mmCIF file of N, CA and C in Angstrom:
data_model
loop_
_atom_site.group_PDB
_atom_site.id
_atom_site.type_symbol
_atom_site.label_atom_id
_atom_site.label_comp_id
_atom_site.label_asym_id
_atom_site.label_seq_id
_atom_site.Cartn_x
_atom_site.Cartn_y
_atom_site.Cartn_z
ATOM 1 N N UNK A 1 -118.120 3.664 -205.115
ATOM 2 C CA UNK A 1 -116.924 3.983 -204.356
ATOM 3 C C UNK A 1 -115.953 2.817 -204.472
ATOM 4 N N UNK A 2 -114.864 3.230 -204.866
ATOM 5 C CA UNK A 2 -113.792 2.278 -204.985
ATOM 6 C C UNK A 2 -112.949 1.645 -203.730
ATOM 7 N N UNK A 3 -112.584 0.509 -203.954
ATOM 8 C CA UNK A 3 -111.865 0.232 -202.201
ATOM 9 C C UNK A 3 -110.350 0.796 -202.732
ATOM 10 N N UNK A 4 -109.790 1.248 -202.361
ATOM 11 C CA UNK A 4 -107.643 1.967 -202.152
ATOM 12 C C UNK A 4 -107.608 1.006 -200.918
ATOM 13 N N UNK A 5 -106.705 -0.023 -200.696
ATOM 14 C CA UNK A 5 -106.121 -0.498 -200.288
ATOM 15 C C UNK A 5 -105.201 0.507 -199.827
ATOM 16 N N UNK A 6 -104.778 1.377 -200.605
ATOM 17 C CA UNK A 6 -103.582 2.027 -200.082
ATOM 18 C C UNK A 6 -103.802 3.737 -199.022
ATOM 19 N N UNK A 7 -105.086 3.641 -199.297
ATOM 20 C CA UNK A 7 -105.971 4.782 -198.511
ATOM 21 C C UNK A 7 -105.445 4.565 -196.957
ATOM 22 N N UNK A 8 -104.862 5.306 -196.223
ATOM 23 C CA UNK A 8 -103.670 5.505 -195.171
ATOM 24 C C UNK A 8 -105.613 5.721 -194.299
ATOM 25 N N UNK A 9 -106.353 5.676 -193.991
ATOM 26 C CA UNK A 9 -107.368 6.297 -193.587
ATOM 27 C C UNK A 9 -108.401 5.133 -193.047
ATOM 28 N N UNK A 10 -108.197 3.962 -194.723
ATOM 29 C CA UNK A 10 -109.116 2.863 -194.636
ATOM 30 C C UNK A 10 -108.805 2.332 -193.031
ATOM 31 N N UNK A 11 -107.918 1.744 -192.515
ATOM 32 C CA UNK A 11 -107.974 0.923 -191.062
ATOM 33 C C UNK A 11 -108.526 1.937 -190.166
ATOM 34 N N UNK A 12 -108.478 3.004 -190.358
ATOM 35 C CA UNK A 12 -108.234 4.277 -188.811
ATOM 36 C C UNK A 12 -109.806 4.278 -189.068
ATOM 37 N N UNK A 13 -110.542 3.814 -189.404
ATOM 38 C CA UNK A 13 -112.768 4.128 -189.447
ATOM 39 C C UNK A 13 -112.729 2.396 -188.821
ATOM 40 N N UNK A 14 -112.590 2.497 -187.519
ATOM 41 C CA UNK A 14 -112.888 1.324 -186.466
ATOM 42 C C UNK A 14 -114.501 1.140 -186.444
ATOM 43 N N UNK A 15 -115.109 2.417 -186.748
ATOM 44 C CA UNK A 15 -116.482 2.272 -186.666
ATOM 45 C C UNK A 15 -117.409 1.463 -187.652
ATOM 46 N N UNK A 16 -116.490 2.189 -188.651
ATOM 47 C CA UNK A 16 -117.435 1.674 -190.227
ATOM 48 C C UNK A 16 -116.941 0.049 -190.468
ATOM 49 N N UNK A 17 -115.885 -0.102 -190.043
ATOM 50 C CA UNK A 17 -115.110 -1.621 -190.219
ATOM 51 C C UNK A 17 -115.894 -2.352 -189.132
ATOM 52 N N UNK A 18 -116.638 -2.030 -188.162
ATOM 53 C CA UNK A 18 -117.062 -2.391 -187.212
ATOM 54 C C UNK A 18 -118.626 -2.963 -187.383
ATOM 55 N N UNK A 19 -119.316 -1.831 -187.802
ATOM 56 C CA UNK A 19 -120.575 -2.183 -188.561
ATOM 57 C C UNK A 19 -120.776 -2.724 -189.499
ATOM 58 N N UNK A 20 -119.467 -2.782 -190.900
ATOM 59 C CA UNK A 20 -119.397 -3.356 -191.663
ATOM 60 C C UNK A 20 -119.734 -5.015 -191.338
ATOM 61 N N UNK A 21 -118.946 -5.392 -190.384
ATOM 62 C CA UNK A 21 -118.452 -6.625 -190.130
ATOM 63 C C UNK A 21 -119.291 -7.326 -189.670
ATOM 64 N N UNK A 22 -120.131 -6.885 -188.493
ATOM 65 C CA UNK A 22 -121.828 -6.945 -188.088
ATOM 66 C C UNK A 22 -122.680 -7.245 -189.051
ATOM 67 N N UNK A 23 -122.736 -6.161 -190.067
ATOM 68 C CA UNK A 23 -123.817 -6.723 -191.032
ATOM 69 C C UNK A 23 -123.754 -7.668 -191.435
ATOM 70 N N UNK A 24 -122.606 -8.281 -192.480
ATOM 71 C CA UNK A 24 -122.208 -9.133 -193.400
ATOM 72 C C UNK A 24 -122.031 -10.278 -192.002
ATOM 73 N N UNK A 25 -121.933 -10.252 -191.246
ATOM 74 C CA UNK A 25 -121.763 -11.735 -190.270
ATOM 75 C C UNK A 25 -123.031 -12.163 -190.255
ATOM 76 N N UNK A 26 -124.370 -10.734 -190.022
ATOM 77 C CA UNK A 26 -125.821 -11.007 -189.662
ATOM 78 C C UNK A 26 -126.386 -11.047 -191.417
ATOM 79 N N UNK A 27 -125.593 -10.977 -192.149
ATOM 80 C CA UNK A 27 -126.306 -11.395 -193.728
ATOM 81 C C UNK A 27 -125.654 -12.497 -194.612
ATOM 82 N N UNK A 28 -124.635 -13.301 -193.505
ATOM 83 C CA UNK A 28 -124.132 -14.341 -194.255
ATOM 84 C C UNK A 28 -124.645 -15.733 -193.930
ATOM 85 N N UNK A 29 -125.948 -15.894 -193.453
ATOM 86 C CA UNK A 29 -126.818 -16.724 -193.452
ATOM 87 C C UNK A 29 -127.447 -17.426 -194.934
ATOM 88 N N UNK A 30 -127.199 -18.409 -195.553
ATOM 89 C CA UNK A 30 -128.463 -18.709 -196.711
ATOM 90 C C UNK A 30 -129.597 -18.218 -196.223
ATOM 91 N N UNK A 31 -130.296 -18.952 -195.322
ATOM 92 C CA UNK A 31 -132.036 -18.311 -195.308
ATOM 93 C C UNK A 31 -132.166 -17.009 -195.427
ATOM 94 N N UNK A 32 -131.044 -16.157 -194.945
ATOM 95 C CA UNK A 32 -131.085 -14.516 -194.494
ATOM 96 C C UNK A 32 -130.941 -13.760 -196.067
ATOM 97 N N UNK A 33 -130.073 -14.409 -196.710
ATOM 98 C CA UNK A 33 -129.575 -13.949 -197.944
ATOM 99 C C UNK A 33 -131.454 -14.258 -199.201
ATOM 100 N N UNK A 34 -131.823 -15.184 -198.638
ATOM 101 C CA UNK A 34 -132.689 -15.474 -199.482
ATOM 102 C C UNK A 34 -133.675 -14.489 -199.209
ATOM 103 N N UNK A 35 -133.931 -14.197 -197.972
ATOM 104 C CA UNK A 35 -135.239 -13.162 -197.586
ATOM 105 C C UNK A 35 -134.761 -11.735 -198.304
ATOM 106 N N UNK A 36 -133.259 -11.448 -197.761
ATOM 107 C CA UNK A 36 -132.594 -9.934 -198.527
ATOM 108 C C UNK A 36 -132.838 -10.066 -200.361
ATOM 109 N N UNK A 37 -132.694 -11.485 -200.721
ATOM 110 C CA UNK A 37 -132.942 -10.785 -202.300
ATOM 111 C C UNK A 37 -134.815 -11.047 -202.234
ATOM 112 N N UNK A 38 -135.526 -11.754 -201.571
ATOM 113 C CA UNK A 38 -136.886 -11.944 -201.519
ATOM 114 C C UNK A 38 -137.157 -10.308 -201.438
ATOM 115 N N UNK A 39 -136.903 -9.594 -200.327
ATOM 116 C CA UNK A 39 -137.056 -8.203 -200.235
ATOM 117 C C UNK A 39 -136.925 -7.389 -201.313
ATOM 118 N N UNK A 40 -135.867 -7.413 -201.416
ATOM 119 C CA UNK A 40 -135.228 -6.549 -202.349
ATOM 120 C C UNK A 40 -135.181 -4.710 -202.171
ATOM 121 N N UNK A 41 -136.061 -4.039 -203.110
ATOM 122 C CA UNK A 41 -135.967 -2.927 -202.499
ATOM 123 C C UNK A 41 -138.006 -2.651 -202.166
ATOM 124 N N UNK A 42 -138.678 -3.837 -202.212
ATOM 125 C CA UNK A 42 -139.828 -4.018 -201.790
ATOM 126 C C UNK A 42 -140.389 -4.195 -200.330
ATOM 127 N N UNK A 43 -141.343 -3.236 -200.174
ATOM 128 C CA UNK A 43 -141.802 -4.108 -198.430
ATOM 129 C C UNK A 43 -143.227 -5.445 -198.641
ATOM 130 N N UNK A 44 -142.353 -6.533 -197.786
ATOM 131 C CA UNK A 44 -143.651 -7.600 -198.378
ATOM 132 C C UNK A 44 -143.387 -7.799 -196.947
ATOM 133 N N UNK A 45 -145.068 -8.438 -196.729
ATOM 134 C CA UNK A 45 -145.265 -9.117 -195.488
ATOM 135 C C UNK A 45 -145.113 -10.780 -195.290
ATOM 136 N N UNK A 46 -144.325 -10.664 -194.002
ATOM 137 C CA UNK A 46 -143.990 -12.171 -193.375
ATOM 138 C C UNK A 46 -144.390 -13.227 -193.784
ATOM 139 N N UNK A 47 -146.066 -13.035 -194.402
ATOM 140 C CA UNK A 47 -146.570 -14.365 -195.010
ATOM 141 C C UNK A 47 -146.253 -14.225 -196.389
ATOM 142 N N UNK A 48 -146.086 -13.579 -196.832
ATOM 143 C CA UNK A 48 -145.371 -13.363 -198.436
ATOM 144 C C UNK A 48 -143.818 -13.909 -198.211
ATOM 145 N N UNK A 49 -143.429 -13.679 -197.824
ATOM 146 C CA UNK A 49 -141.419 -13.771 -197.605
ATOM 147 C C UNK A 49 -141.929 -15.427 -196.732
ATOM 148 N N UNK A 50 -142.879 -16.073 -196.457
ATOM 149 C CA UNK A 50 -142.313 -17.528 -196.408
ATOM 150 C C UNK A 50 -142.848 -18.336 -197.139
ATOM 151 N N UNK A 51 -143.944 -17.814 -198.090
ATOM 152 C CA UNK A 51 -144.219 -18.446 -199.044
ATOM 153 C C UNK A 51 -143.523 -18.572 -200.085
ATOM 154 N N UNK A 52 -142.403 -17.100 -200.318
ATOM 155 C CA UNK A 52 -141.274 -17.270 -201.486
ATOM 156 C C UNK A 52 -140.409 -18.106 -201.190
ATOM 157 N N UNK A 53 -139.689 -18.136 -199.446
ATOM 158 C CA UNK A 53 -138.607 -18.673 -199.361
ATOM 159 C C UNK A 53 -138.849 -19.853 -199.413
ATOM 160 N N UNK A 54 -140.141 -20.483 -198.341
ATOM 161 C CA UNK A 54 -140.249 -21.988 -198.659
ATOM 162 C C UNK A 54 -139.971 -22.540 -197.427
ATOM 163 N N UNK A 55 -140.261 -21.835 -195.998
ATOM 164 C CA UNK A 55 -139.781 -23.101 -195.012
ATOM 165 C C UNK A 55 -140.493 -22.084 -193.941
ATOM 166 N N UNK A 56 -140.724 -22.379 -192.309
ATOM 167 C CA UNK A 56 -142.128 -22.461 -191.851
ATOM 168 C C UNK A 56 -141.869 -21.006 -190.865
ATOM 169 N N UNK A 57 -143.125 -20.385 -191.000
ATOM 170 C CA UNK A 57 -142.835 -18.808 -190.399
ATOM 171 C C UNK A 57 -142.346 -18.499 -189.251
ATOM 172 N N UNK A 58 -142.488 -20.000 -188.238
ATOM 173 C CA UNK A 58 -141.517 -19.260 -186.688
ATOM 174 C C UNK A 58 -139.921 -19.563 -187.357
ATOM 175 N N UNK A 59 -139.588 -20.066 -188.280
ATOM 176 C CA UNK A 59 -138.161 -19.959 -189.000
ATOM 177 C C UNK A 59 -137.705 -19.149 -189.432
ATOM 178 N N UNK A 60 -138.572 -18.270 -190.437
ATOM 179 C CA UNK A 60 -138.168 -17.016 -191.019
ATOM 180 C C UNK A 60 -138.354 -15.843 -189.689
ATOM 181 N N UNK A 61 -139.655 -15.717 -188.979
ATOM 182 C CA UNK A 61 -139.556 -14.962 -187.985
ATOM 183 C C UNK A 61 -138.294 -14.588 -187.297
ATOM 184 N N UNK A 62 -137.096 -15.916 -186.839
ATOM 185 C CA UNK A 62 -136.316 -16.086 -185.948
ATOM 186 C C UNK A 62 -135.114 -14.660 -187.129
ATOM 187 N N UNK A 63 -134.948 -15.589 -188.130
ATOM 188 C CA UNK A 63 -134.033 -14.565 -188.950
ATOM 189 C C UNK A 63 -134.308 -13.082 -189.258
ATOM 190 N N UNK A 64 -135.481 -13.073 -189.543
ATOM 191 C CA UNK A 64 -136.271 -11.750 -189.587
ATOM 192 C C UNK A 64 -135.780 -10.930 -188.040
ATOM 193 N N UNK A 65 -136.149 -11.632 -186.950
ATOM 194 C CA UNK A 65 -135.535 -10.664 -185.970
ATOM 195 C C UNK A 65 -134.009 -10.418 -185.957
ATOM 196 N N UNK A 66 -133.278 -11.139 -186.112
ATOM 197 C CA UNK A 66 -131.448 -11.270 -186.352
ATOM 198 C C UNK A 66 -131.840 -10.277 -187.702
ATOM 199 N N UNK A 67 -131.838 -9.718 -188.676
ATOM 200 C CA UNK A 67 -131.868 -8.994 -189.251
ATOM 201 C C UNK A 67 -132.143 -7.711 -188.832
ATOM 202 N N UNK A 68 -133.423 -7.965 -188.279
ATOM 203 C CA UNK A 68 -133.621 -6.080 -187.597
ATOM 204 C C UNK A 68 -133.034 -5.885 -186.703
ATOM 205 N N UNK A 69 -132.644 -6.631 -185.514
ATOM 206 C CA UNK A 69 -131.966 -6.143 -184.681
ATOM 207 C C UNK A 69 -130.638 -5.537 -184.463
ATOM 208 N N UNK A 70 -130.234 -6.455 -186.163
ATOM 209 C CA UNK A 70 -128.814 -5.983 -186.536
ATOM 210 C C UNK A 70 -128.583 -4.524 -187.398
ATOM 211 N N UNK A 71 -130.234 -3.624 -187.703
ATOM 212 C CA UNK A 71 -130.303 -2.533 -188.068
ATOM 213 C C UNK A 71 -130.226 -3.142 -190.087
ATOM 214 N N UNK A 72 -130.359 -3.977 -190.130
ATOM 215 C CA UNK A 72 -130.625 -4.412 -191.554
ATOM 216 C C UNK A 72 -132.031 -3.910 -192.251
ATOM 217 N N UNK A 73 -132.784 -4.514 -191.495
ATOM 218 C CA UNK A 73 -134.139 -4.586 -191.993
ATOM 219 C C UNK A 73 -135.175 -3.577 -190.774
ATOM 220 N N UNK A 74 -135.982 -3.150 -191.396
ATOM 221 C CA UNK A 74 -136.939 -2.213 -190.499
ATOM 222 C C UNK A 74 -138.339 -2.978 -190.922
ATOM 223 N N UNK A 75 -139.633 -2.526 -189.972
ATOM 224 C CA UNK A 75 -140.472 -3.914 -189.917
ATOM 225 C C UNK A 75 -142.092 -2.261 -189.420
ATOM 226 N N UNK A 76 -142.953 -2.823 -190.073
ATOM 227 C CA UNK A 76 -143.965 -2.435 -189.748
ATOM 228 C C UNK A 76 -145.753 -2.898 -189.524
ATOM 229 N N UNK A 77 -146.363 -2.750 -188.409
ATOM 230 C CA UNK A 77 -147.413 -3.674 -188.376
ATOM 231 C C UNK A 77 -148.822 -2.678 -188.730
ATOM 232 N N UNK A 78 -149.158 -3.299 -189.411
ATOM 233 C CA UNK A 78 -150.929 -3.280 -190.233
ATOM 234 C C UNK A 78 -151.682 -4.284 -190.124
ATOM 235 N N UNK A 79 -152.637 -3.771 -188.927
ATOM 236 C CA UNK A 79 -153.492 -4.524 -188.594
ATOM 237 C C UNK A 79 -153.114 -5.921 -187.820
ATOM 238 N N UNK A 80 -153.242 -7.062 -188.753
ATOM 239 C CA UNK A 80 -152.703 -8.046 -187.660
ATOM 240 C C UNK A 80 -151.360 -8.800 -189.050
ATOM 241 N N UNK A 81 -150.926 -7.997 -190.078
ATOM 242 C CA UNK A 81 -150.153 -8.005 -190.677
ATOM 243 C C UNK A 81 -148.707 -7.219 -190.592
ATOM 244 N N UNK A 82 -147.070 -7.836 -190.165
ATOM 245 C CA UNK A 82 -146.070 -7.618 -190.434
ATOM 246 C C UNK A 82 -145.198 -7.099 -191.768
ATOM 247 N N UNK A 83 -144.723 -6.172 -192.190
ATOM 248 C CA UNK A 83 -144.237 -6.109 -193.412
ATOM 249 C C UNK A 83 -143.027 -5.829 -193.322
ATOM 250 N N UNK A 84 -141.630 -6.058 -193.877
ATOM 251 C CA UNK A 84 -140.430 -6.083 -193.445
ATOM 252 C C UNK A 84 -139.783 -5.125 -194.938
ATOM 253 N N UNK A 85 -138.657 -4.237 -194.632
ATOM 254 C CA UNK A 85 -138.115 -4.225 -195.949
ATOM 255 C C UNK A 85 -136.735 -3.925 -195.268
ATOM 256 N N UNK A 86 -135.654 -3.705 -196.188
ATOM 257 C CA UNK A 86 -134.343 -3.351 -196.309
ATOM 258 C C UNK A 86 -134.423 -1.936 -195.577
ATOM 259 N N UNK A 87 -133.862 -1.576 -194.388
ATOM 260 C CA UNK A 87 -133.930 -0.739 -193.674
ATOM 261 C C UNK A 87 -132.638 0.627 -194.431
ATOM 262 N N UNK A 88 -132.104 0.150 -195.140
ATOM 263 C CA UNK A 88 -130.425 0.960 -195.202
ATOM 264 C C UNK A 88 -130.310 0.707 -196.737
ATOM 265 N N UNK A 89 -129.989 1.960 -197.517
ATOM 266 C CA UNK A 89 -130.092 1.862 -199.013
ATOM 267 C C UNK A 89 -128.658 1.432 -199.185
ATOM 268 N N UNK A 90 -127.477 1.572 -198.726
ATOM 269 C CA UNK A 90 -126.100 0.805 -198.093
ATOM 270 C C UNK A 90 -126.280 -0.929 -198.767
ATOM 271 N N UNK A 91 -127.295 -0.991 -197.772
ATOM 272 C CA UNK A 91 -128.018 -2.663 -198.167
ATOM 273 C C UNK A 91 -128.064 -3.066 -199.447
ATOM 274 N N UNK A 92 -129.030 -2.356 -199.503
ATOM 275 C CA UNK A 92 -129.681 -2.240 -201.081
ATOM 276 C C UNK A 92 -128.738 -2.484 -201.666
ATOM 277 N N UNK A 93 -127.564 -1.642 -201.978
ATOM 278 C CA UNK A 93 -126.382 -1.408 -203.050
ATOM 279 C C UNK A 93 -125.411 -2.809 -202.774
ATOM 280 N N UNK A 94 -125.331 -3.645 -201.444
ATOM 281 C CA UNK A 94 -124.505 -4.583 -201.648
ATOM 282 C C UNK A 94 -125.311 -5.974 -201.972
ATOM 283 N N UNK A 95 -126.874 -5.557 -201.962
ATOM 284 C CA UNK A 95 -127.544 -7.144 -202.315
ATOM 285 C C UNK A 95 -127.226 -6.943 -204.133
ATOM 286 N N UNK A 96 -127.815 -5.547 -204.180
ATOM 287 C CA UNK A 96 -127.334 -5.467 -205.681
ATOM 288 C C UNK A 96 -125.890 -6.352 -206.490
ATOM 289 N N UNK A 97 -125.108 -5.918 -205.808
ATOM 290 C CA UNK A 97 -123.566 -6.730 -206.358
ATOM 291 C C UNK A 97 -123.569 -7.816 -205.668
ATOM 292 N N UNK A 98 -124.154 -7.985 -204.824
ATOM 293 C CA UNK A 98 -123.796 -9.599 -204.537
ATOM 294 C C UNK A 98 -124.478 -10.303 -205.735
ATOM 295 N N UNK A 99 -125.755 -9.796 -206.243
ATOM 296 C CA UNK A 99 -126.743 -10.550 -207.135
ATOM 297 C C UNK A 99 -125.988 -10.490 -208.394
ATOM 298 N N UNK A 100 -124.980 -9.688 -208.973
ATOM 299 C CA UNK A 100 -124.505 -9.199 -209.818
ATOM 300 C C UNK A 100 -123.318 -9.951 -209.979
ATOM 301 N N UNK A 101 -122.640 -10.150 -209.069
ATOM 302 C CA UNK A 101 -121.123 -10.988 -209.039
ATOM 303 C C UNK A 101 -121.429 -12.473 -208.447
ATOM 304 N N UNK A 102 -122.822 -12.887 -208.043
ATOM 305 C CA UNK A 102 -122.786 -14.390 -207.660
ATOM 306 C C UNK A 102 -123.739 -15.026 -208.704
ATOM 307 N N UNK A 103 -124.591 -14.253 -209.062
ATOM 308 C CA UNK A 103 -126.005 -14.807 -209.558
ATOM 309 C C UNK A 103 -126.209 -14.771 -211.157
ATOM 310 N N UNK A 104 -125.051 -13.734 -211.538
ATOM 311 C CA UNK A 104 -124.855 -13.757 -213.527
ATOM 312 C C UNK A 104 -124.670 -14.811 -213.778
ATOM 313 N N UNK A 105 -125.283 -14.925 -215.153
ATOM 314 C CA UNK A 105 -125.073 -16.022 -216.064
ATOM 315 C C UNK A 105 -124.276 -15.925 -216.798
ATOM 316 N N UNK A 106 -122.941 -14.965 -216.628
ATOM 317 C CA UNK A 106 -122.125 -14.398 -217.628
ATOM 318 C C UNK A 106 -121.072 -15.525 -217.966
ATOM 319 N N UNK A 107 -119.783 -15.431 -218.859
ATOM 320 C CA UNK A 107 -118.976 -16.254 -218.569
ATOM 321 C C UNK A 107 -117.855 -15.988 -216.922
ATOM 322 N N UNK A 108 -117.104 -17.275 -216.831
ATOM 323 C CA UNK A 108 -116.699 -17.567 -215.580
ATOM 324 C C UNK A 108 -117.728 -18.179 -214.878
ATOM 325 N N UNK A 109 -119.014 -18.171 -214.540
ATOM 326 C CA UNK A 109 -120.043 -18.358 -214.145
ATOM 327 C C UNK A 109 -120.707 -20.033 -214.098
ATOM 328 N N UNK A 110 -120.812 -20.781 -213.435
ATOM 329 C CA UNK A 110 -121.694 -21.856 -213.505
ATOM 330 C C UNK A 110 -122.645 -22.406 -213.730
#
């Protein structure tokens, strides 16, 4: 979906500009961003996602809840194991281009 700037419609969705704005405030964290591409479109458990990220589980826990609560991430328990994934395929599609427009090795690129 393309953004129209000139779409007479885009300002008048208070809702979607609303949630929009929520997410990306609750996914513009580094640690948060690291767990969203750690995730990806995979469900891994809590002790997996701090062994990738690298820093100590009541840390990731704390973000992990700021994520679900913000309707990002959805979370399920097995046994005495947590498993977290990308709650919203929405998600999915903007970790995709973020990974795509920050993380290429293309030219312009660093």
């Amino acid at each position: 979906m393309a953004l129209n700037p000139s779409d007479p419609d885009l300002m008048s969705r208070e809702e979607d500009i609303s949630r929009a704005s929520r997410s990306l405030k609750a996914m513009s964290h580094p640690l948060r961003l690291k767990i969203l591409c750690t995730l990806g479109d995979k469900e891994v458990s809590v002790q997996d996602i701090v062994d990738t990220v690298g820093t100590s589980q009541s840390n990731i826990s704390q973000h992990l809840a700021i994520l679900r609560d913000k309707g990002i991430l959805a979370s399920r328990k097995d046994a005495n194991k947590v498993y977290y994934r990308v709650g919203d395929t929405r998600t999915l599609r903007l970790i995709g281009m973020m990974q795509e427009v920050f993380c290429s090795a293309g030219p312009g690129h660093n």
